[in-house]
CSV table of C-alpha atoms and ligand atoms in Angstrom, one decimal:
chain,number,residue,atom,x,y,z
A,21,MET,CA,68.1,111.1,99.5
A,22,ALA,CA,64.5,112.2,100.2
A,23,GLN,CA,63.8,115.5,100.5
A,24,GLY,CA,63.2,116.8,103.8
A,25,SER,CA,65.5,114.3,105.4
A,26,GLU,CA,67.0,115.7,108.4
A,27,VAL,CA,70.9,117.1,107.8
A,28,GLN,CA,73.6,116.0,110.4
A,29,ARG,CA,75.8,118.9,108.7
A,30,GLY,CA,79.1,117.5,109.6
A,31,LEU,CA,77.4,114.1,110.9
A,32,GLU,CA,77.5,115.5,114.5
A,33,ASP,CA,76.6,113.1,116.8
A,34,VAL,CA,76.1,110.5,114.2
A,35,VAL,CA,77.2,106.8,114.6
A,36,ALA,CA,78.5,105.8,111.5
A,37,LEU,CA,80.2,102.5,113.0
A,38,GLU,CA,80.5,100.3,115.4
A,39,SER,CA,84.9,100.1,117.4
A,40,ARG,CA,86.3,98.4,119.8
A,41,ILE,CA,89.4,101.0,119.4
A,42,CYS,CA,88.7,103.9,121.3
A,43,PHE,CA,85.7,105.7,123.2
A,44,ILE,CA,85.8,109.3,123.8
A,45,ASP,CA,82.8,110.2,126.9
A,46,GLY,CA,82.3,113.9,126.2
A,47,LYS,CA,80.1,114.6,129.0
A,48,GLU,CA,82.5,113.3,131.3
A,49,GLY,CA,86.5,114.3,129.9
A,50,ARG,CA,86.7,110.5,129.4
A,51,LEU,CA,89.4,108.7,126.5
A,52,ILE,CA,89.3,105.7,126.9
A,53,TYR,CA,92.5,102.9,124.3
A,54,ARG,CA,90.6,99.3,123.7
A,55,GLY,CA,89.5,99.8,127.9
A,56,TYR,CA,92.3,101.5,129.4
A,57,ASP,CA,91.9,105.5,130.7
A,58,ILE,CA,94.5,107.3,129.0
A,59,ARG,CA,95.1,109.0,132.0
A,60,GLU,CA,97.0,105.5,133.7
A,61,LEU,CA,98.2,104.9,129.8
A,62,ALA,CA,100.1,108.7,130.3
A,63,ALA,CA,101.2,107.8,133.6
A,64,HIS,CA,103.4,104.2,133.3
A,65,ALA,CA,103.2,102.9,129.1
A,66,THR,CA,105.5,104.2,126.3
A,67,PHE,CA,104.8,105.1,122.9
A,68,GLU,CA,105.5,101.1,121.6
A,69,GLU,CA,103.1,100.1,124.2
A,70,VAL,CA,100.1,101.8,123.3
A,71,ALA,CA,101.4,101.5,119.9
A,72,TYR,CA,100.9,97.5,120.4
A,73,LEU,CA,97.9,97.4,122.6
A,74,LEU,CA,95.5,100.0,119.5
A,75,TRP,CA,96.8,97.5,117.0
A,76,TYR,CA,96.8,93.7,118.7
A,77,GLY,CA,94.1,95.0,121.4
A,78,ARG,CA,95.7,93.3,124.8
A,79,LEU,CA,98.6,95.3,126.2
A,80,PRO,CA,101.6,93.1,125.3
A,81,THR,CA,104.3,91.3,127.4
A,82,ALA,CA,107.9,92.2,128.0
A,83,SER,CA,109.1,89.9,125.0
A,84,GLN,CA,106.2,91.4,122.6
A,85,LEU,CA,107.2,94.4,123.7
A,86,ALA,CA,110.8,93.5,123.5
A,87,GLU,CA,110.0,92.5,120.0
A,88,LEU,CA,107.7,95.4,118.5
A,89,ARG,CA,110.7,97.5,120.2
A,90,GLY,CA,112.9,96.1,117.5
A,91,ARG,CA,111.2,96.0,115.0
A,92,LEU,CA,110.1,99.8,115.0
A,93,ALA,CA,113.7,100.8,115.6
A,94,SER,CA,115.2,98.0,112.5
A,95,LEU,CA,112.3,99.6,110.1
A,96,ARG,CA,113.6,103.2,110.9
A,97,THR,CA,115.5,103.7,107.1
A,98,ILE,CA,113.8,104.6,104.0
A,99,PRO,CA,114.8,104.0,101.0
A,100,PRO,CA,117.6,106.0,99.3
A,101,GLU,CA,115.1,106.4,96.9
A,102,LEU,CA,112.4,108.6,98.7
A,103,ALA,CA,115.3,110.5,100.8
A,104,ARG,CA,116.8,111.6,97.2
A,105,GLN,CA,113.0,112.6,96.1
A,106,LEU,CA,112.9,114.1,100.0
A,107,ASP,CA,115.5,116.0,98.7
A,108,ALA,CA,114.0,117.5,95.4
A,109,LEU,CA,110.9,118.8,97.4
A,110,PRO,CA,111.1,122.4,97.9
A,111,ALA,CA,113.6,123.3,101.2
A,112,ASP,CA,110.2,125.6,102.3
A,113,ALA,CA,107.8,123.2,101.4
A,114,PRO,CA,105.1,123.1,103.9
A,115,PRO,CA,106.4,120.7,105.9
A,116,MET,CA,102.8,118.7,106.0
A,117,ASP,CA,102.6,118.4,101.9
A,118,VAL,CA,105.9,117.0,101.6
A,119,LEU,CA,104.7,113.9,104.8
A,120,ARG,CA,102.1,113.8,102.8
A,121,THR,CA,104.1,113.6,99.3
A,122,ALA,CA,106.0,111.5,101.2
A,123,VAL,CA,103.5,108.3,102.7
A,124,SER,CA,102.4,108.3,99.3
A,125,ALA,CA,105.6,107.6,97.6
A,126,LEU,CA,107.0,105.7,100.2
A,127,ALA,CA,103.5,102.7,99.3
A,128,VAL,CA,105.6,102.5,94.9
A,129,PHE,CA,109.1,102.1,96.4
A,130,GLU,CA,108.1,99.5,98.6
A,131,PRO,CA,105.0,97.4,96.6
A,132,GLY,CA,105.0,94.5,98.4
A,133,GLU,CA,103.5,95.8,101.8
A,134,THR,CA,100.1,97.5,99.8
A,135,SER,CA,97.3,94.4,99.9
A,136,PRO,CA,94.4,95.2,102.0
A,137,GLY,CA,94.1,93.0,104.3
A,138,PRO,CA,95.3,91.4,108.2
A,139,SER,CA,99.1,92.1,106.4
A,140,SER,CA,98.1,95.1,106.8
A,141,ILE,CA,100.4,95.6,110.1
A,142,GLY,CA,103.6,95.2,108.3
A,143,GLY,CA,102.8,98.4,106.8
A,144,ALA,CA,101.3,100.5,109.7
A,145,GLN,CA,104.6,99.4,111.5
A,146,ARG,CA,106.5,100.2,109.0
A,147,LEU,CA,104.9,103.2,108.3
A,148,THR,CA,105.1,104.2,112.4
A,149,ALA,CA,108.8,103.9,112.2
A,150,ALA,CA,109.4,106.1,109.1
A,151,LEU,CA,107.2,108.9,109.8
A,152,PRO,CA,110.3,110.1,112.5
A,153,THR,CA,112.9,110.3,109.3
A,154,ILE,CA,110.8,111.1,106.9
A,155,LEU,CA,110.4,114.2,108.9
A,156,GLY,CA,114.2,114.3,110.1
A,157,THR,CA,115.6,113.8,106.6
A,158,TYR,CA,113.7,116.2,105.3
A,159,HIS,CA,113.8,119.4,108.6
A,160,ARG,CA,117.7,118.1,108.8
A,161,ARG,CA,118.3,118.7,104.7
A,162,ARG,CA,116.9,122.9,105.5
A,163,ALA,CA,118.1,123.1,108.7
A,164,HIS,CA,121.9,122.4,107.9
A,165,LEU,CA,121.4,119.9,110.9
A,166,PRO,CA,123.8,116.9,110.5
A,167,PRO,CA,122.5,113.8,108.3
A,168,LEU,CA,120.4,111.6,110.5
A,169,GLU,CA,121.6,108.1,112.1
A,170,ALA,CA,119.2,104.8,112.5
A,171,ARG,CA,120.3,105.5,116.1
A,172,PRO,CA,118.0,101.9,116.9
A,173,GLU,CA,118.6,102.4,121.3
A,174,LEU,CA,116.7,105.4,121.3
A,175,SER,CA,113.3,104.8,121.9
A,176,HIS,CA,110.6,106.0,119.9
A,177,ALA,CA,109.8,109.0,121.2
A,178,ALA,CA,113.6,109.5,121.6
A,179,TYR,CA,114.5,109.1,117.6
A,180,LEU,CA,111.5,111.5,117.1
A,181,ALA,CA,112.9,113.8,118.6
A,182,TYR,CA,116.5,113.8,118.2
A,183,ALA,CA,115.8,113.9,114.2
A,184,LEU,CA,113.7,116.9,115.3
A,185,LEU,CA,116.6,118.4,117.3
A,186,ASP,CA,120.4,118.7,115.8
A,187,ARG,CA,120.5,117.0,120.2
A,188,ALA,CA,119.1,113.6,121.7
A,189,PRO,CA,116.6,114.5,124.1
A,190,SER,CA,116.9,114.7,128.0
A,191,GLU,CA,114.6,112.1,129.7
A,192,LEU,CA,112.5,114.5,130.7
A,193,GLU,CA,112.3,115.4,127.3
A,194,ALA,CA,111.9,112.1,126.2
A,195,ARG,CA,109.0,111.4,128.7
A,196,ALA,CA,107.8,114.9,127.8
A,197,ILE,CA,107.8,113.6,123.8
A,198,ASP,CA,106.7,110.0,124.9
A,199,VAL,CA,103.4,111.4,126.4
A,200,ALA,CA,102.8,113.4,123.9
A,201,LEU,CA,102.4,110.6,120.9
A,202,ILE,CA,100.6,108.5,123.9
A,203,LEU,CA,97.7,111.2,124.0
A,204,HIS,CA,97.9,112.0,120.3
A,205,ALA,CA,97.9,108.1,118.9
A,206,ASP,CA,93.9,107.5,118.4
A,207,HIS,CA,90.7,109.7,119.1
A,208,ASP,CA,87.3,107.9,117.9
A,209,LEU,CA,86.3,108.9,114.8
A,210,ASN,CA,88.2,112.2,114.8
A,211,ALA,CA,88.1,114.0,111.1
A,212,SER,CA,91.3,112.6,109.4
A,213,THR,CA,90.6,108.8,110.7
A,214,PHE,CA,87.5,108.7,109.0
A,215,ALA,CA,88.9,110.4,106.1
A,216,ALA,CA,91.6,107.2,106.6
A,217,ARG,CA,88.9,104.9,107.4
A,218,VAL,CA,86.8,105.9,104.2
A,219,THR,CA,90.1,104.4,101.8
A,220,ALA,CA,90.5,101.8,103.0
A,221,SER,CA,86.4,101.2,103.1
A,222,THR,CA,86.6,100.6,98.9
A,223,LEU,CA,89.3,98.4,99.2
A,224,SER,CA,91.9,100.7,98.9
A,225,ASP,CA,96.1,99.8,100.9
A,226,LEU,CA,96.6,101.6,104.2
A,227,TYR,CA,99.4,103.4,102.2
A,228,SER,CA,96.2,105.4,100.4
A,229,ALA,CA,94.3,105.9,103.7
A,230,VAL,CA,97.1,107.3,105.8
A,231,THR,CA,97.6,110.2,102.8
A,232,SER,CA,93.8,110.9,103.0
A,233,ALA,CA,94.7,111.1,106.5
A,234,VAL,CA,96.9,113.6,106.5
A,235,GLY,CA,95.7,115.7,103.7
A,236,ALA,CA,93.1,116.1,106.9
A,237,LEU,CA,94.6,116.5,109.1
A,238,LYS,CA,96.9,119.5,108.3
A,239,GLY,CA,94.0,121.3,108.0
A,240,PRO,CA,93.7,125.0,110.7
A,241,LEU,CA,90.7,123.2,112.9
A,242,HIS,CA,92.3,120.1,113.6
A,243,GLY,CA,96.0,118.7,113.7
A,244,GLY,CA,96.7,122.2,112.7
A,245,ALA,CA,95.4,124.4,115.5
A,246,ASN,CA,98.8,123.7,117.7
A,247,GLU,CA,100.9,126.1,115.5
A,248,ARG,CA,98.4,128.4,115.9
A,249,VAL,CA,98.3,128.7,119.1
A,250,LEU,CA,101.7,129.5,119.7
A,251,ASP,CA,101.1,131.6,116.7
A,252,LEU,CA,98.6,133.6,119.1
A,253,LEU,CA,100.6,133.5,122.5
A,254,ASP,CA,103.1,135.5,120.7
A,255,GLU,CA,100.6,137.7,119.0
A,256,ILE,CA,99.6,138.5,122.9
A,257,GLY,CA,103.5,139.0,123.9
A,258,GLU,CA,102.3,140.0,127.6
A,259,LEU,CA,100.3,138.5,130.2
A,260,GLU,CA,98.6,142.2,130.6
A,261,ARG,CA,97.4,142.0,127.1
A,262,ALA,CA,96.1,138.3,127.5
A,263,ASP,CA,92.5,140.1,128.1
A,264,GLU,CA,92.3,142.4,125.4
A,265,VAL,CA,93.8,140.4,122.1
A,266,VAL,CA,91.4,137.1,123.1
A,267,ARG,CA,88.3,139.4,123.2
A,268,GLY,CA,89.2,141.9,120.6
A,269,LYS,CA,89.4,138.2,118.9
A,270,LEU,CA,86.2,136.6,119.9
A,271,ALA,CA,83.8,140.2,119.0
A,272,ARG,CA,85.5,139.9,115.5
A,273,HIS,CA,84.0,136.2,115.2
A,274,GLU,CA,87.5,134.1,114.8
A,275,ARG,CA,88.3,130.8,117.0
A,276,ILE,CA,90.5,131.0,119.5
A,277,MET,CA,92.8,128.2,118.6
A,278,GLY,CA,92.9,125.3,121.1
A,279,PHE,CA,89.6,125.4,122.6
A,280,GLY,CA,86.6,123.7,121.7
A,281,HIS,CA,85.8,120.0,121.0
A,282,ARG,CA,82.6,118.2,119.0
A,283,VAL,CA,82.7,115.8,121.6
A,284,TYR,CA,84.5,117.1,124.7
A,285,LYS,CA,81.8,119.5,126.5
A,286,VAL,CA,84.2,119.6,129.2
A,287,GLU,CA,87.9,119.6,129.5
A,288,ASP,CA,90.3,117.2,127.2
A,289,PRO,CA,91.7,115.1,129.2
A,290,ARG,CA,94.7,114.9,127.3
A,291,ALA,CA,95.3,118.2,127.7
A,292,THR,CA,94.9,118.3,131.1
A,293,ILE,CA,97.6,115.6,131.0
A,294,LEU,CA,99.8,117.8,128.7
A,295,ARG,CA,99.1,121.3,130.9
A,296,GLU,CA,101.5,119.3,133.6
A,297,TRP,CA,103.9,118.4,131.5
A,298,SER,CA,103.8,122.2,129.6
A,299,ARG,CA,104.3,123.2,133.2
A,300,LYS,CA,107.1,120.8,134.0
A,301,ILE,CA,108.8,121.8,130.8
A,302,GLY,CA,108.6,124.9,131.5
A,303,GLU,CA,110.0,125.0,135.4
A,304,SER,CA,112.9,122.4,133.8
A,305,LYS,CA,113.7,125.6,131.0
A,306,GLY,CA,113.5,127.9,133.8
A,307,ASP,CA,110.9,129.7,131.2
A,308,LEU,CA,107.1,129.4,132.4
A,309,ARG,CA,106.0,132.0,130.0
A,310,TYR,CA,104.1,130.1,127.7
A,311,TYR,CA,102.5,128.2,130.6
A,312,ARG,CA,101.1,131.4,132.4
A,313,LEU,CA,100.1,132.8,129.0
A,314,LEU,CA,98.6,130.0,128.5
A,315,GLN,CA,97.2,130.6,132.0
A,316,ARG,CA,95.2,133.7,131.3
A,317,VAL,CA,94.3,132.7,128.4
A,318,VAL,CA,92.4,129.9,129.4
A,319,GLU,CA,90.6,131.6,132.0
A,320,VAL,CA,89.3,134.7,130.1
A,321,VAL,CA,88.2,132.0,127.2
A,322,HIS,CA,86.1,130.4,129.9
A,323,ARG,CA,84.7,134.0,131.0
A,324,GLU,CA,83.4,134.8,127.4
A,325,LYS,CA,83.0,132.1,125.6
A,326,GLY,CA,82.1,130.0,128.1
A,327,LEU,CA,84.8,127.5,126.2
A,328,TYR,CA,87.8,124.7,127.6
A,329,PRO,CA,91.2,124.0,126.3
A,330,ASN,CA,91.8,121.1,123.8
A,331,ILE,CA,94.6,118.7,123.4
A,332,ASP,CA,96.4,121.7,121.1
A,333,LEU,CA,96.1,124.0,122.7
A,334,TYR,CA,99.0,123.0,125.7
A,335,SER,CA,100.9,120.9,123.6
A,336,GLY,CA,102.8,123.3,121.1
A,337,SER,CA,104.2,125.1,124.3
A,338,VAL,CA,106.1,121.7,125.4
A,339,TYR,CA,107.2,121.1,121.4
A,340,ALA,CA,108.3,124.4,121.0
A,341,LEU,CA,110.0,124.6,124.7
A,342,ILE,CA,112.6,121.5,123.8
A,343,GLY,CA,112.9,122.8,120.2
A,344,ILE,CA,111.6,121.8,117.8
A,345,PRO,CA,110.1,124.0,115.0
A,346,ARG,CA,106.9,125.1,114.7
A,347,ASP,CA,106.0,123.9,111.5
A,348,LEU,CA,106.5,120.5,112.5
A,349,PHE,CA,103.7,120.5,115.4
A,350,THR,CA,101.6,119.2,113.1
A,351,PRO,CA,103.5,116.4,111.8
A,352,VAL,CA,104.7,115.2,115.3
A,353,PHE,CA,100.9,114.6,115.6
A,354,ALA,CA,100.6,113.1,112.8
A,355,ALA,CA,104.1,110.7,114.2
A,356,SER,CA,101.9,109.7,116.9
A,357,ARG,CA,98.5,109.6,115.2
A,358,VAL,CA,100.0,106.7,112.5
A,359,VAL,CA,98.7,104.7,114.8
A,360,GLY,CA,96.1,105.3,115.6
A,361,TRP,CA,94.3,105.2,111.4
A,362,THR,CA,96.4,102.4,110.5
A,363,ALA,CA,94.2,100.2,113.5
A,364,HIS,CA,91.0,102.1,112.4
A,365,VAL,CA,92.1,100.3,109.0
A,366,LEU,CA,92.5,97.3,110.1
A,367,GLU,CA,89.2,97.2,111.7
A,368,GLU,CA,87.6,98.2,108.8
A,369,TYR,CA,89.5,95.7,106.9
A,370,ASP,CA,88.1,92.3,109.2
A,371,ASP,CA,85.0,93.8,109.7
A,372,LEU,CA,84.3,96.0,105.6
A,373,ARG,CA,81.3,98.1,104.5
A,374,LEU,CA,82.0,100.6,101.8
A,375,ILE,CA,81.4,103.9,103.7
A,376,ARG,CA,78.8,106.2,101.4
A,377,PRO,CA,76.6,108.6,102.5
A,378,ARG,CA,73.9,110.5,100.7
A,379,SER,CA,73.4,113.9,100.8
A,380,GLN,CA,70.5,116.0,100.8
A,381,TYR,CA,70.0,117.7,96.8
A,382,VAL,CA,69.0,121.1,97.3
A,383,GLY,CA,69.0,121.9,93.4
A,384,PRO,CA,67.0,122.5,90.5
A,385,THR,CA,65.6,119.2,89.0
A,386,ASP,CA,64.2,120.4,85.9
A,387,LEU,CA,65.9,122.7,83.5
A,388,SER,CA,66.1,122.5,80.1
A,389,TRP,CA,69.4,122.3,78.2
A,390,THR,CA,70.7,125.3,76.8
A,391,PRO,CA,72.8,124.6,72.7
A,392,ILE,CA,76.7,126.7,73.9
A,393,GLY,CA,75.7,129.5,71.4
A,394,ASP,CA,72.4,130.6,73.3
A,395,ARG,CA,74.2,130.6,77.3
A,396,LYS,CA,74.7,134.0,78.4
B,24,ACO,N1,87.0,129.7,119.6
B,24,ACO,C1,85.9,130.8,119.5
B,24,ACO,N2,84.6,130.1,119.0
B,24,ACO,C2,84.8,128.6,119.1
B,24,ACO,C3,85.7,128.2,118.5
B,24,ACO,C4,86.6,128.7,119.6
B,24,ACO,N3,87.3,128.0,119.8
B,24,ACO,N4,84.9,126.9,119.3
B,24,ACO,C5,83.7,126.6,119.3
B,24,ACO,N5,83.4,128.0,119.2
B,24,ACO,C6,81.9,129.1,119.0
B,24,ACO,C7,81.6,128.7,118.0
B,24,ACO,O1,82.0,129.9,116.9
B,24,ACO,C8,79.8,128.5,117.9
B,24,ACO,O2,79.9,129.8,118.2
B,24,ACO,P1,78.2,130.4,118.3
B,24,ACO,O3,77.4,129.2,118.5
B,24,ACO,O4,77.8,131.6,118.6
B,24,ACO,O5,78.2,130.3,116.4
B,24,ACO,C9,79.8,127.5,118.7
B,24,ACO,O6,81.1,127.5,120.0
B,24,ACO,C10,80.3,126.5,118.7
B,24,ACO,O7,81.0,126.2,117.6
B,24,ACO,P2,80.7,124.9,116.4
B,24,ACO,O8,81.8,125.4,115.1
B,24,ACO,O9,79.2,123.9,116.0
B,24,ACO,O10,81.3,123.3,116.9
B,24,ACO,P3,82.6,122.6,116.0
B,24,ACO,O11,81.6,121.1,116.7
B,24,ACO,O12,82.2,122.6,115.3
B,24,ACO,O13,84.1,122.4,116.6
B,24,ACO,C11,86.0,122.7,116.6
B,24,ACO,C12,84.6,121.8,117.0
B,24,ACO,C13,85.7,123.1,115.5
B,24,ACO,C14,87.0,121.5,117.0
B,24,ACO,C15,86.0,124.4,117.5
B,24,ACO,O14,85.8,123.8,118.6
B,24,ACO,C16,87.1,125.1,116.9
B,24,ACO,O15,87.1,125.7,115.9
B,24,ACO,N6,88.0,125.3,117.1
B,24,ACO,C17,89.6,126.1,117.3
B,24,ACO,C18,90.3,125.3,116.5
B,24,ACO,C19,90.5,123.9,117.6
B,24,ACO,O16,91.7,124.2,118.5
B,24,ACO,N7,91.2,122.1,117.2
B,24,ACO,C20,91.5,121.4,117.2
B,24,ACO,C21,90.6,120.7,117.9
B,24,ACO,S1,91.5,119.3,118.8
B,24,ACO,C22,91.9,117.9,117.0
B,24,ACO,O17,91.8,118.3,116.6
B,24,ACO,C23,93.3,117.4,118.0
């Protein structure tokens, strides 16, 4: 690349491709999936309907939805070889590492699903259906819970919650998870989706693309932020300490997890919706401690830094109140975003162009070879 070309660090505001899947209006705080506002989807849709919308580009009819539900429920069981692999992993392995390993291993046990192209929709649905089982199999072993049953009568959200708890969720809890899954399902070219599309753009298979994406989502600047929000709430402890703790962190130039966003310049609309769910679930449990602490942190961070909450601020409080362990918050994010990743991978196969940007080289170009014995 010509020296002197302008570098967009972090590819900020770079438009890399055309997509029909998801639109973020960062100034107005709007998020659109395939033409539908996220507020409408969170109010009316189920996760399965949103998955259909993202994969096929339109809302399903009643029979299409019933068929997809049935297919996802029938694809929940994982191969025994994979279950044995999960059993062989250390019980204290980080869940995102387990998930990354399992996604990759599933491809080895199901080689028929891996050819790139439109037939990859089979792999997309298989992975979406299997992720809760993978997480539940791993978690239930370490938590000494009874083994997982397929429970085909449960919706995807209720099955995910059941897999991670020792009980089926209440109707309110299942709907809270359903809404959280809808809100996390896609978000344009975020880091993990971009990673998936880069991998798919080499004509690699969908499982490899999702493995890349899981690795990218794990980082605390992306999916890993939700767990750390709860660590912050623990550190604050009492409402009266919120000011002091947050201001101390900002003075030390530490980032406050759950705030700021590369694209949104106002509040993330997903945060607005999940804030209500954080309150609703808190009220149903008679425990508004997290909700109140979060509200205070929002006030302080906005006053001190002018930053707005993102989705990760509120998701953890919803999951924690339902009883989902903290180290599974980011895997729950993945169990939703897998739909967006795979929709993007399918779009990439449909309009393939190898993604291969350049760097601006800023190192030397005229060094002479030094024999190894002469090097210092
Ligand atoms: N806490 C404190 N300061 C912040 C935060 C934050 N959460 N976010 C941004 N800033 C500050 C930066 O320090 C910087 O200040 P400066 O100009 O005085 O140095 C300024 O805001 C701009 O920050 P950038 O890092 O340039 O913004 P960027 O677009 O790269 O950051 C990001 C986006 C990574 C999400 C950032 O806001 C952040 O680190 N947030 C915390 C982690 C988080 O919540 N991640 C989840 C994002 S949503 C998701 O992935 C689902």
